[in-house]
Tab-separated table of C-alpha atoms in Angstrom:
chain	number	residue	atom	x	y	z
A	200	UNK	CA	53.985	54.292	-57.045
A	201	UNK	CA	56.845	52.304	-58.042
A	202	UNK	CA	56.738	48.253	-57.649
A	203	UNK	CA	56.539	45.267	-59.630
A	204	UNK	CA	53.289	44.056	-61.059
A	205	UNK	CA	52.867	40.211	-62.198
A	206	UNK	CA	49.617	39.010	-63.865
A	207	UNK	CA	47.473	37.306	-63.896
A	208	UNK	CA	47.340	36.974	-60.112
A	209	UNK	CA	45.788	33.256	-60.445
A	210	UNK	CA	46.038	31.430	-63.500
A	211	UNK	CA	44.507	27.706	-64.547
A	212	UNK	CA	45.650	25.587	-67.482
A	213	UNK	CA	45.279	22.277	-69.104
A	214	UNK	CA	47.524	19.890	-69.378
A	215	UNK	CA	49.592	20.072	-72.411
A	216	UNK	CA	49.382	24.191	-72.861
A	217	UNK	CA	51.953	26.660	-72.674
A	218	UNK	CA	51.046	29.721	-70.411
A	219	UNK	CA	52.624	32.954	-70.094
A	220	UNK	CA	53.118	35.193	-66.880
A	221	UNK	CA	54.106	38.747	-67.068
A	222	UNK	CA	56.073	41.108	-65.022
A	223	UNK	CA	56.444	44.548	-65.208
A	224	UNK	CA	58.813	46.720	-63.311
A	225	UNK	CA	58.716	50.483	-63.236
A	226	UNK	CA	61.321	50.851	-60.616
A	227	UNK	CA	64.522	51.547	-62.907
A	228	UNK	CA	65.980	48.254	-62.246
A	229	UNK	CA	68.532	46.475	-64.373
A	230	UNK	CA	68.034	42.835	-62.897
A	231	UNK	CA	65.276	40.814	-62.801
A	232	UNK	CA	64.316	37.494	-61.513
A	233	UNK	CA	61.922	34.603	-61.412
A	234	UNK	CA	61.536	32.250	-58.546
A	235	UNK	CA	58.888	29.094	-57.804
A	236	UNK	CA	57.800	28.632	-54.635
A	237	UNK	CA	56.156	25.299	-53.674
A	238	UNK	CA	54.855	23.879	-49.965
A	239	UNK	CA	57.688	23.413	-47.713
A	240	UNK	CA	60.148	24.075	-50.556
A	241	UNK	CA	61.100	27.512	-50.090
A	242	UNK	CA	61.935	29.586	-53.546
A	243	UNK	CA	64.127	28.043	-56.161
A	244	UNK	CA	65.352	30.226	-58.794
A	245	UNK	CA	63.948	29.699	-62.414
A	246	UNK	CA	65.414	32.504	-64.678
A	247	UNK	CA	67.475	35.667	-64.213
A	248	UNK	CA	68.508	38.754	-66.662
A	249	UNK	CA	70.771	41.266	-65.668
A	250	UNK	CA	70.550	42.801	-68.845
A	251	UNK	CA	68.133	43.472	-72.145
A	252	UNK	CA	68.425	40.713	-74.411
A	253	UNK	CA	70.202	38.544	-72.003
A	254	UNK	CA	69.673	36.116	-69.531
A	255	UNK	CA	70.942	33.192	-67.492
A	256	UNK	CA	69.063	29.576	-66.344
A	257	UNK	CA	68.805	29.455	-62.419
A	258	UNK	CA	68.658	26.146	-60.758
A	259	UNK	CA	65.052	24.731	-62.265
A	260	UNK	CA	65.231	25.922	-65.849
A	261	UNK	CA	63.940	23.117	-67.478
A	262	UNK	CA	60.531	23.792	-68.942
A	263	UNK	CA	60.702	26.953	-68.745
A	264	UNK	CA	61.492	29.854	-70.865
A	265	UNK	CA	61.577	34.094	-70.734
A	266	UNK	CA	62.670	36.875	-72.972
A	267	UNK	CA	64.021	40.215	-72.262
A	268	UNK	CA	63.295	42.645	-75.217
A	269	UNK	CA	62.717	45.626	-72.684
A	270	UNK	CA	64.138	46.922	-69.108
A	271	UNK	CA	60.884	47.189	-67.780
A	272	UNK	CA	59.493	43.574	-68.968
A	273	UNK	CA	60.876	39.998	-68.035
A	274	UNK	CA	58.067	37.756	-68.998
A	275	UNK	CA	58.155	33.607	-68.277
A	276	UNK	CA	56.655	30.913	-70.251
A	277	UNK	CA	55.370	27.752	-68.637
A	278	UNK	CA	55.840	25.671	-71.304
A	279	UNK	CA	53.981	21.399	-71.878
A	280	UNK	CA	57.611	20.250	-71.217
A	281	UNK	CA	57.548	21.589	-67.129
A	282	UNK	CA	56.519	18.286	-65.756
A	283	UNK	CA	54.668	19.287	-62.546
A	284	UNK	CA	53.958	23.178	-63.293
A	285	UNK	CA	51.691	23.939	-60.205
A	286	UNK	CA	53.162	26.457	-58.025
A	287	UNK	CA	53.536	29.716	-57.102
A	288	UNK	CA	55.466	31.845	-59.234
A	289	UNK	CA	57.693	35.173	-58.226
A	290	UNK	CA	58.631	37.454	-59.775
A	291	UNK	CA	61.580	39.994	-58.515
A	292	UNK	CA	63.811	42.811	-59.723
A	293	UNK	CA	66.982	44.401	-58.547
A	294	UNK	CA	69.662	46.895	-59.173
A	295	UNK	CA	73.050	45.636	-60.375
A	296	UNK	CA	75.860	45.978	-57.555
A	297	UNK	CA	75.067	49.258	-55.837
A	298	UNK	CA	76.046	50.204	-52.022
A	299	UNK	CA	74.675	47.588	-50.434
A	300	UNK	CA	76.915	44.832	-52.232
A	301	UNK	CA	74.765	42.705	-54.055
A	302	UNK	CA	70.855	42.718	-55.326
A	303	UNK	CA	68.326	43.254	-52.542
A	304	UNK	CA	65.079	42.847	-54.368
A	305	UNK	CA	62.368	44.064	-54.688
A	306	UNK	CA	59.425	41.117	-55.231
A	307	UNK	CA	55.818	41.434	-56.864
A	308	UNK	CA	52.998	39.828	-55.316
A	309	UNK	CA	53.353	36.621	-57.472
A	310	UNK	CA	51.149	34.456	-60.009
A	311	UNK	CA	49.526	30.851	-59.017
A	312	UNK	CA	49.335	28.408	-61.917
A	313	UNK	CA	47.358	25.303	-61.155
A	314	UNK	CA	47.405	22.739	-63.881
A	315	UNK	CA	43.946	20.902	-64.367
B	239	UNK	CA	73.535	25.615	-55.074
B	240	UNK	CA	74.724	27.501	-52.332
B	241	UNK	CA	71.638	28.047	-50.152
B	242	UNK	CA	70.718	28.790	-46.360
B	243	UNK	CA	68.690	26.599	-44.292
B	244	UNK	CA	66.180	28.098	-41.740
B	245	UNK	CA	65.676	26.483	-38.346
B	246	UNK	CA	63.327	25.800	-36.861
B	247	UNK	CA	60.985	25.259	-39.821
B	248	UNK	CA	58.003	26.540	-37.586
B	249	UNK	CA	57.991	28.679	-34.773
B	250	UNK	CA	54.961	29.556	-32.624
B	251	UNK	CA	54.875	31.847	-29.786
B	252	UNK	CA	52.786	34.283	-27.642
B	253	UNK	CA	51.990	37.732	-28.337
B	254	UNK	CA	55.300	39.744	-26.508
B	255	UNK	CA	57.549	36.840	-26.539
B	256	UNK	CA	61.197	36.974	-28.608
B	257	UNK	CA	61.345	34.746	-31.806
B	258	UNK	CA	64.949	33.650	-32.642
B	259	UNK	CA	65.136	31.657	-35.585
B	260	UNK	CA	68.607	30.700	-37.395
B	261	UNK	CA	70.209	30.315	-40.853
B	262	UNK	CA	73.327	27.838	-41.719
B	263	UNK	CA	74.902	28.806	-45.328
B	264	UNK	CA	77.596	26.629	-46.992
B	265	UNK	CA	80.562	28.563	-48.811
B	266	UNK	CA	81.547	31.938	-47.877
B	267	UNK	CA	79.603	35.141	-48.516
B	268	UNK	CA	79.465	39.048	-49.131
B	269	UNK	CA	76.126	39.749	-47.418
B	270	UNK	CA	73.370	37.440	-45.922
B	271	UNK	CA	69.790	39.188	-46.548
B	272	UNK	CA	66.390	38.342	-44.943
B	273	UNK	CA	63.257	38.419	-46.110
B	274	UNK	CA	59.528	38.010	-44.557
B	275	UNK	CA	56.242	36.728	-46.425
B	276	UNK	CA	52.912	36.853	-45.610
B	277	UNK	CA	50.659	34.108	-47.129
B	278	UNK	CA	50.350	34.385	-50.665
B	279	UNK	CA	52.079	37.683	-51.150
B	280	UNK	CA	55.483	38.316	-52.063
B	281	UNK	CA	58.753	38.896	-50.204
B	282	UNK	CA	59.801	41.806	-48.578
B	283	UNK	CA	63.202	42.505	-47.482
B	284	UNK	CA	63.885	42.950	-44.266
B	285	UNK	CA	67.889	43.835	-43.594
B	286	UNK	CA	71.135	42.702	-44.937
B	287	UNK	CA	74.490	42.495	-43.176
B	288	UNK	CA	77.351	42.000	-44.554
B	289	UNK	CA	80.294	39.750	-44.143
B	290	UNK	CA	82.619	42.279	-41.971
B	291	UNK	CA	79.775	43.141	-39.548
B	292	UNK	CA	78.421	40.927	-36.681
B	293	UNK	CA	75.772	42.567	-35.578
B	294	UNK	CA	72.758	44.669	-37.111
B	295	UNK	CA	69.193	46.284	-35.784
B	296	UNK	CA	66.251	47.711	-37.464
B	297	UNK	CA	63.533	48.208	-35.039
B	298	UNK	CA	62.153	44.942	-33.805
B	299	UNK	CA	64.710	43.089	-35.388
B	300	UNK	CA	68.284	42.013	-34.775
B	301	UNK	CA	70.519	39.836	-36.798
B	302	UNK	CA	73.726	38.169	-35.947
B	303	UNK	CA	76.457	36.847	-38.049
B	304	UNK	CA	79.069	34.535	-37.163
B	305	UNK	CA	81.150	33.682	-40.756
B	306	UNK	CA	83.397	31.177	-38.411
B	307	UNK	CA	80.290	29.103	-37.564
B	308	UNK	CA	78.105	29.956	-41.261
B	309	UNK	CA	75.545	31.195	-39.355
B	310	UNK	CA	72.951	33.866	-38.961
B	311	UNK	CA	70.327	34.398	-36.353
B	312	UNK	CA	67.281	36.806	-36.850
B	313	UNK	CA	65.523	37.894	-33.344
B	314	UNK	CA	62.172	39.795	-33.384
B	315	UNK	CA	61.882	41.165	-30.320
B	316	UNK	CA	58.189	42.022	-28.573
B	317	UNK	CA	56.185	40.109	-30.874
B	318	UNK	CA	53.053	40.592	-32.234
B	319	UNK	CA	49.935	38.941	-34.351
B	320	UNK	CA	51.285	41.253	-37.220
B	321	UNK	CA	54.634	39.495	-37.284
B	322	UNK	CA	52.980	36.146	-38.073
B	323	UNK	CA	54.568	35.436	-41.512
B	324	UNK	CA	57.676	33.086	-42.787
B	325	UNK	CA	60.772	34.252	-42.922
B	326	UNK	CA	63.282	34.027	-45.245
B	327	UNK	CA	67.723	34.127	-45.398
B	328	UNK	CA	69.264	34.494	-48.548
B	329	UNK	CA	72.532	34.842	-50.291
B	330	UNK	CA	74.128	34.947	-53.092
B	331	UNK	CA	75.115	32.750	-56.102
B	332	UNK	CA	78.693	31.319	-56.807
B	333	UNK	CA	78.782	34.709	-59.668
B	334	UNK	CA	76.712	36.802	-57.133
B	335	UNK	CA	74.522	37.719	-59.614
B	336	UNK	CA	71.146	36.168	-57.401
B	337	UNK	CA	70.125	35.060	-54.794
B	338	UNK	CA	69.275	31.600	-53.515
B	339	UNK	CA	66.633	31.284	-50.735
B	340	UNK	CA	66.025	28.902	-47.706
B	341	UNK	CA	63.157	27.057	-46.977
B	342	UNK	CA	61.970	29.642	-44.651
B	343	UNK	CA	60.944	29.684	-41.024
B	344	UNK	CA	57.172	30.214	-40.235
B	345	UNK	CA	56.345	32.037	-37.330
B	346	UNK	CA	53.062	32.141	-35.630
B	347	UNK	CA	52.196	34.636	-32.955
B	348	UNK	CA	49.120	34.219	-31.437
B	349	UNK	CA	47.432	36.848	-29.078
């Protein structure tokens, strides 16, 4: 089955640690994405890559920080510097352009950090 | 950013009752997208309709877009406990390279 698959689906840290979440993508898709989601806040858009080894800050960047070294991989570090890192994390993927005009995505069932 | 904002922010209604809820967007746009979540999963999209049509069905579901007015309007017709979720309108970036989310509409249907 093709989808996206983020881990670990619940994650707990200390203050003061960088954490890593992964996403994997077997769908073929050239774009991916990572969103946080917090109560009443709706999804605000962390980190996007359209491409291997590139990739472009969304709206909450700060404290946060991903690589792209493969199509199928888009993994995002929480780093110390992310003030108030509890939230729920999404990860998505797309294709680029397409029929349909612009990236409908396609969204894995996401990754809650809670900071102790 | 560009973003839509979902009204109301909560919706609840009886089992076989119509939900209407609405989006507002700011600048002009290729396509307007929606998107449904059940607590603590992901997002799943639901239909998109671009900016030349004005009207769009899938099932259950039937969107409406007025560019004049910025406005979009998802109704879920026939309701049911299944359809208990928040819902989501999105579009896209200044570059159109993502896509920037409301704050969502939660809908509860209760049986």
């Amino acid at each position: 089955d093709g989808g996206i698959t983020q881990s670990p689906k619940y994650l707990f840290r200390k203050e003061g640690q960088n954490v890593t979440l992964s996403c994997e993508q077997n769908l073929n898709h050239d774009a991916m994405y990572w969103y946080r989601q917090d109560p009443g806040q709706g999804l605000r858009l962390i980190y996007y890559s359209q491409i291997v080894n590139d990739f472009q800050k969304g709206d909450i960047a700060e404290g946060y920080s991903v690589s792209r070294e493969k199509k199928e991989s888009f993994p995002l570090t929480v780093t110390s510097a992310q003030k108030n890192p509890t939230a729920f994390y999404l990860c998505a993927s797309s294709i680029v352009g397409g029929s349909m005009g612009a990236n409908v995505l396609t969204f894995g069932a996401g990754s809650r950090l809670t900071v102790l | 950013s560009q973003q839509g904002e979902e009204d109301p922010q909560a919706l609840s209604i009886q089992e076989g009752e119509n939900a209407t809820m609405n989006c507002s967007y700011k600048t002009s746009i290729n396509n307007l997208q929606w998107y449904r979540q059940n607590s603590g999963r992901g997002l799943v999209h639901l239909i998109l309709i671009r900016s030349n049509e004005r009207e769009k069905h899938s099932g259950r579901l039937r969107v409406t877009l007025d560019t004049s007015k910025k406005s979009s309007s998802l109704l879920i017709t026939a309701s049911r406990a299944a359809d208990t979720a928040s819902y989501f309108c999105a579009t896209g970036n200044q570059a159109g390279t993502a896509l920037i989310f409301g704050k969502g509409t939660t809908l509860s249907v209760s049986s």
